[in-house]
């Protein structure tokens, strides 16, 4: 008898291939054994996925620093874990946009930032993976600056840490935001609240990775937020510059003037009729 995966010669009583490690399958597929295999693969506490997810909460340094220091087999590698997070988030967005689009209105958070109180962020859903990929190196660079004095991680290693943290956050909050949206809460309001959890979780991970005191990680967290705000201001200035060059900024001003004109006319009519 040969292994169906690598053609290695097997003994009749072998349950695993001694060459590639694959499990020897003797029975035909049925719904029962297919379901049993699924449960064994994905819900077993020894499963790599489950173990990675749980450990990133209990001992994140084991996963993150373990990967940085060369451990590859014990937990899911950072690329696969990030890909899983993007996939789950993509499914979540598809469900919300398909059946709960009214929960995806960002206007309550930025109603005063546009003339008509409406903000179109559909482009972000189309390029969600790209948006996340752009943000990750920025977060990693800020972390590199904040923890530079420790001289423990280089930029790439901070990138790995931030990718694991971001993936863990995305997987966890995908189910939370989906559930809260289904029962009637606004997606962006819930997401804004959960961002506090992201800051706390990031600080928790770095505290354990670098074995920092509570006071030290608190100071570095505030520094991280401060640098992030500077990046946000720079981004906003660049965005306004692009809008001026493309003419969108002038259109926004004209739209605001038109809105105020309509409001003034309506107010005058109401005063006249009263």
Short mmCIF file of C-alpha atoms in Angstrom, two decimals:
data_model
loop_
_atom_site.label_atom_id
_atom_site.label_comp_id
_atom_site.label_asym_id
_atom_site.label_seq_id
_atom_site.Cartn_x
_atom_site.Cartn_y
_atom_site.Cartn_z
CA UNK A 1 0.00 0.00 0.00
CA UNK A 2 1.28 3.45 -0.97
CA UNK A 3 0.70 6.88 0.53
CA UNK A 4 -1.81 8.71 -1.65
CA UNK A 5 0.06 11.98 -1.09
CA UNK A 6 3.73 11.10 -1.69
CA UNK A 7 3.64 7.46 -2.91
CA UNK A 8 5.77 6.25 0.03
CA UNK A 9 5.42 2.54 0.76
CA UNK A 10 3.21 1.97 3.82
CA UNK A 11 2.57 -0.94 6.15
CA UNK A 12 -0.96 -2.24 6.50
CA UNK A 13 -1.26 -1.05 10.10
CA UNK A 14 0.19 2.45 9.50
CA UNK A 15 -2.13 5.30 10.44
CA UNK A 16 0.23 8.06 9.27
CA UNK A 17 2.80 8.22 6.48
CA UNK A 18 6.36 8.00 7.82
CA UNK A 19 7.57 10.19 4.96
CA UNK A 20 5.16 13.15 4.64
CA UNK A 21 3.15 12.73 7.86
CA UNK A 22 -0.23 12.59 6.11
CA UNK A 23 -3.03 10.63 7.75
CA UNK A 24 -3.88 7.33 6.06
CA UNK A 25 -7.49 7.43 4.82
CA UNK A 26 -9.06 4.03 4.23
CA UNK A 27 -12.78 4.84 4.20
CA UNK A 28 -14.80 6.56 1.50
CA UNK A 29 -16.08 10.05 2.20
CA UNK A 30 -19.44 10.34 3.92
CA UNK A 31 -21.12 13.35 5.48
CA UNK A 32 -20.46 11.89 8.91
CA UNK A 33 -16.69 11.45 8.57
CA UNK A 34 -16.39 14.73 6.61
CA UNK A 35 -18.05 16.58 9.50
CA UNK A 36 -15.88 14.71 12.04
CA UNK A 37 -12.75 15.74 10.14
CA UNK A 38 -13.92 19.36 10.05
CA UNK A 39 -14.52 19.38 13.81
CA UNK A 40 -11.14 17.76 14.43
CA UNK A 41 -9.30 20.24 12.22
CA UNK A 42 -10.90 23.50 13.30
CA UNK A 43 -12.28 23.07 16.81
CA UNK A 44 -9.70 20.86 18.46
CA UNK A 45 -7.86 22.76 21.20
CA UNK A 46 -4.60 21.42 19.76
CA UNK A 47 -5.48 22.79 16.32
CA UNK A 48 -2.96 25.39 15.17
CA UNK A 49 -5.63 27.98 14.33
CA UNK A 50 -7.44 27.69 17.66
CA UNK A 51 -4.15 27.56 19.55
CA UNK A 52 -2.86 30.67 17.77
CA UNK A 53 -6.05 32.62 18.46
CA UNK A 54 -6.19 31.70 22.16
CA UNK A 55 -2.47 32.25 22.74
CA UNK A 56 -2.57 35.71 21.14
CA UNK A 57 -4.86 36.67 24.01
CA UNK A 58 -3.23 34.71 26.83
CA UNK A 59 0.46 34.93 25.91
CA UNK A 60 0.85 37.03 22.74
CA UNK A 61 4.62 37.07 23.18
CA UNK A 62 4.71 33.30 22.55
CA UNK A 63 3.21 33.78 19.08
CA UNK A 64 4.73 37.12 18.06
CA UNK A 65 8.20 36.90 19.59
CA UNK A 66 8.25 33.19 18.83
CA UNK A 67 7.78 33.90 15.12
CA UNK A 68 10.36 36.70 15.20
CA UNK A 69 12.89 34.41 16.91
CA UNK A 70 12.39 31.62 14.37
CA UNK A 71 9.53 29.39 15.60
CA UNK A 72 7.39 28.51 12.57
CA UNK A 73 5.53 25.24 13.23
CA UNK A 74 3.86 25.86 16.58
CA UNK A 75 1.45 28.59 15.44
CA UNK A 76 -0.02 29.87 12.17
CA UNK A 77 2.51 32.05 10.37
CA UNK A 78 1.82 35.77 10.17
CA UNK A 79 0.98 35.84 6.44
CA UNK A 80 -1.62 33.08 6.65
CA UNK A 81 -3.15 34.56 9.80
CA UNK A 82 -3.44 37.97 8.17
CA UNK A 83 -4.97 36.39 5.04
CA UNK A 84 -7.53 34.60 7.25
CA UNK A 85 -8.40 37.89 8.99
CA UNK A 86 -8.89 39.71 5.67
CA UNK A 87 -11.10 36.86 4.41
CA UNK A 88 -13.30 36.91 7.53
CA UNK A 89 -13.57 40.71 7.39
CA UNK A 90 -14.43 40.50 3.70
CA UNK A 91 -17.26 38.04 4.39
CA UNK A 92 -18.48 40.30 7.19
CA UNK A 93 -18.54 43.36 4.90
CA UNK A 94 -20.30 41.38 2.16
CA UNK A 95 -23.08 40.34 4.55
CA UNK A 96 -23.50 43.85 5.94
CA UNK A 97 -23.50 45.55 2.53
CA UNK A 98 -25.88 42.94 1.11
CA UNK A 99 -28.52 42.84 3.85
CA UNK A 100 -27.75 45.57 6.42
CA UNK A 101 -26.51 48.53 4.37
CA UNK A 102 -28.47 51.00 6.50
CA UNK A 103 -26.18 50.07 9.43
CA UNK A 104 -23.15 51.17 7.38
CA UNK A 105 -23.94 54.90 7.44
CA UNK A 106 -20.91 56.86 8.61
CA UNK A 107 -22.78 60.20 8.55
CA UNK A 108 -23.59 60.21 12.31
CA UNK A 109 -19.85 60.43 13.02
CA UNK A 110 -18.91 63.02 10.37
CA UNK A 111 -22.21 64.73 9.57
CA UNK A 112 -20.72 68.23 9.78
CA UNK A 113 -17.69 67.53 7.62
CA UNK A 114 -19.54 67.61 4.29
CA UNK A 115 -22.11 70.04 2.88
CA UNK A 116 -24.94 67.55 2.64
CA UNK A 117 -24.01 65.54 5.72
CA UNK A 118 -23.34 62.47 3.58
CA UNK A 119 -20.02 60.70 3.23
CA UNK A 120 -19.44 58.08 0.55
CA UNK A 121 -16.94 55.46 1.69
CA UNK A 122 -17.92 52.70 -0.74
CA UNK A 123 -14.42 52.88 -2.27
CA UNK A 124 -12.97 51.70 1.05
CA UNK A 125 -15.00 48.49 0.90
CA UNK A 126 -13.73 47.76 -2.61
CA UNK A 127 -10.11 48.25 -1.56
CA UNK A 128 -10.33 47.02 2.02
CA UNK A 129 -7.28 44.73 1.80
CA UNK A 130 -5.21 47.50 0.22
CA UNK A 131 -6.25 50.01 2.91
CA UNK A 132 -5.19 47.59 5.65
CA UNK A 133 -1.88 46.87 3.92
CA UNK A 134 -1.15 50.59 3.67
CA UNK A 135 -1.94 51.18 7.34
CA UNK A 136 0.17 48.31 8.69
CA UNK A 137 3.61 49.68 7.72
CA UNK A 138 2.60 53.09 9.13
CA UNK A 139 1.67 51.50 12.48
CA UNK A 140 4.88 49.45 12.39
CA UNK A 141 6.99 52.55 11.73
CA UNK A 142 5.35 54.42 14.62
CA UNK A 143 5.97 51.41 16.89
CA UNK A 144 9.58 51.33 15.70
CA UNK A 145 9.98 54.98 16.74
CA UNK A 146 8.19 54.53 20.07
CA UNK A 147 10.21 51.46 21.12
CA UNK A 148 13.46 52.49 19.43
CA UNK A 149 15.30 53.04 22.72
CA UNK A 150 14.84 49.38 23.62
CA UNK A 151 16.72 48.36 20.45
CA UNK A 152 15.01 44.97 20.46
CA UNK A 153 12.96 44.91 17.23
CA UNK A 154 13.77 46.31 13.80
CA UNK A 155 11.09 47.72 11.48
CA UNK A 156 10.27 44.35 9.88
CA UNK A 157 9.84 42.69 13.26
CA UNK A 158 7.51 45.48 14.37
CA UNK A 159 5.63 44.91 11.11
CA UNK A 160 5.18 41.24 12.05
CA UNK A 161 3.94 42.22 15.52
CA UNK A 162 1.47 44.76 14.14
CA UNK A 163 0.22 42.30 11.53
CA UNK A 164 -0.52 39.64 14.16
CA UNK A 165 -2.20 42.25 16.40
CA UNK A 166 -4.26 43.68 13.54
CA UNK A 167 -5.32 40.22 12.38
CA UNK A 168 -6.37 39.20 15.90
CA UNK A 169 -8.37 42.41 16.27
CA UNK A 170 -10.04 41.97 12.86
CA UNK A 171 -11.04 38.35 13.50
CA UNK A 172 -12.46 39.15 16.94
CA UNK A 173 -14.31 42.34 16.04
CA UNK A 174 -15.70 40.95 12.78
CA UNK A 175 -18.10 38.75 14.74
CA UNK A 176 -18.87 41.49 17.28
CA UNK A 177 -19.68 44.18 14.70
CA UNK A 178 -21.67 41.74 12.58
CA UNK A 179 -23.79 40.72 15.57
CA UNK A 180 -24.35 44.29 16.79
CA UNK A 181 -25.21 45.47 13.26
CA UNK A 182 -27.77 42.69 12.85
CA UNK A 183 -29.54 43.72 16.06
CA UNK A 184 -29.65 47.36 14.99
CA UNK A 185 -26.48 49.21 16.04
CA UNK A 186 -24.50 51.43 13.66
CA UNK A 187 -21.41 49.68 12.31
CA UNK A 188 -19.14 52.72 12.59
CA UNK A 189 -20.23 53.74 16.07
CA UNK A 190 -19.55 50.23 17.37
CA UNK A 191 -16.27 50.17 15.44
CA UNK A 192 -15.18 53.46 17.01
CA UNK A 193 -15.81 52.05 20.48
CA UNK A 194 -13.89 48.88 19.61
CA UNK A 195 -10.90 50.97 18.53
CA UNK A 196 -10.34 51.60 22.24
CA UNK A 197 -9.98 47.83 22.63
CA UNK A 198 -7.39 47.85 19.80
CA UNK A 199 -5.26 50.43 21.61
CA UNK A 200 -5.49 48.53 24.90
CA UNK A 201 -4.75 45.18 23.22
CA UNK A 202 -1.77 46.60 21.31
CA UNK A 203 -0.34 48.03 24.54
CA UNK A 204 -0.96 44.69 26.30
CA UNK A 205 0.91 42.77 23.59
CA UNK A 206 3.91 45.09 23.60
CA UNK A 207 3.99 45.13 27.40
CA UNK A 208 4.35 41.36 27.41
CA UNK A 209 6.74 41.18 24.45
CA UNK A 210 9.19 43.70 25.92
CA UNK A 211 8.39 42.93 29.59
CA UNK A 212 7.60 46.57 30.39
CA UNK A 213 6.12 48.09 33.53
CA UNK A 214 2.59 49.52 33.47
CA UNK A 215 3.93 53.07 33.71
CA UNK A 216 6.40 52.54 30.87
CA UNK A 217 3.84 51.09 28.46
CA UNK A 218 1.36 53.84 29.36
CA UNK A 219 3.88 56.56 28.45
CA UNK A 220 4.80 54.80 25.21
CA UNK A 221 1.12 54.31 24.33
CA UNK A 222 0.48 58.04 24.73
CA UNK A 223 3.56 58.72 22.59
CA UNK A 224 2.25 56.30 19.96
CA UNK A 225 -1.11 58.12 19.88
CA UNK A 226 0.66 61.48 19.62
CA UNK A 227 2.79 60.40 16.65
CA UNK A 228 -0.27 58.81 15.02
CA UNK A 229 -2.09 62.14 15.34
CA UNK A 230 0.81 63.89 13.59
CA UNK A 231 0.58 61.35 10.75
CA UNK A 232 -3.19 61.95 10.59
CA UNK A 233 -2.68 65.72 10.32
CA UNK A 234 -0.11 65.25 7.55
CA UNK A 235 -2.51 62.91 5.75
CA UNK A 236 -5.35 65.44 6.09
CA UNK A 237 -3.19 68.26 4.70
CA UNK A 238 -2.15 66.08 1.76
CA UNK A 239 -5.79 65.12 1.15
CA UNK A 240 -6.85 68.80 1.11
CA UNK A 241 -3.96 69.56 -1.25
CA UNK A 242 -5.11 66.85 -3.65
CA UNK A 243 -8.70 68.12 -3.44
CA UNK A 244 -7.52 71.67 -4.28
CA UNK A 245 -5.49 70.43 -7.26
CA UNK A 246 -8.38 68.33 -8.60
CA UNK A 247 -11.02 71.01 -7.98
CA UNK A 248 -13.01 68.92 -5.49
CA UNK A 249 -12.33 71.41 -2.70
CA UNK A 250 -13.86 74.29 -4.68
CA UNK A 251 -16.89 72.12 -5.50
CA UNK A 252 -17.35 71.45 -1.78
CA UNK A 253 -17.21 75.19 -1.04
CA UNK A 254 -19.75 75.94 -3.77
CA UNK A 255 -22.02 73.17 -2.49
CA UNK A 256 -21.80 74.61 1.04
CA UNK A 257 -22.69 78.09 -0.29
CA UNK A 258 -25.64 76.62 -2.20
CA UNK A 259 -26.81 74.78 0.90
CA UNK A 260 -26.67 77.96 2.99
CA UNK A 261 -28.53 79.85 0.27
CA UNK A 262 -31.33 77.30 0.22
CA UNK A 263 -31.49 77.37 4.01
CA UNK A 264 -31.71 81.18 4.00
CA UNK A 265 -34.49 81.19 1.37
CA UNK A 266 -36.46 78.53 3.24
CA UNK A 267 -36.09 80.49 6.48
CA UNK A 268 -37.23 83.70 4.78
CA UNK A 269 -40.28 81.99 3.29
CA UNK A 270 -41.22 80.54 6.67
CA UNK A 271 -40.84 83.95 8.32
CA UNK A 272 -42.91 85.62 5.57
CA UNK A 273 -45.71 83.07 5.76
CA UNK A 274 -45.84 83.29 9.53
#
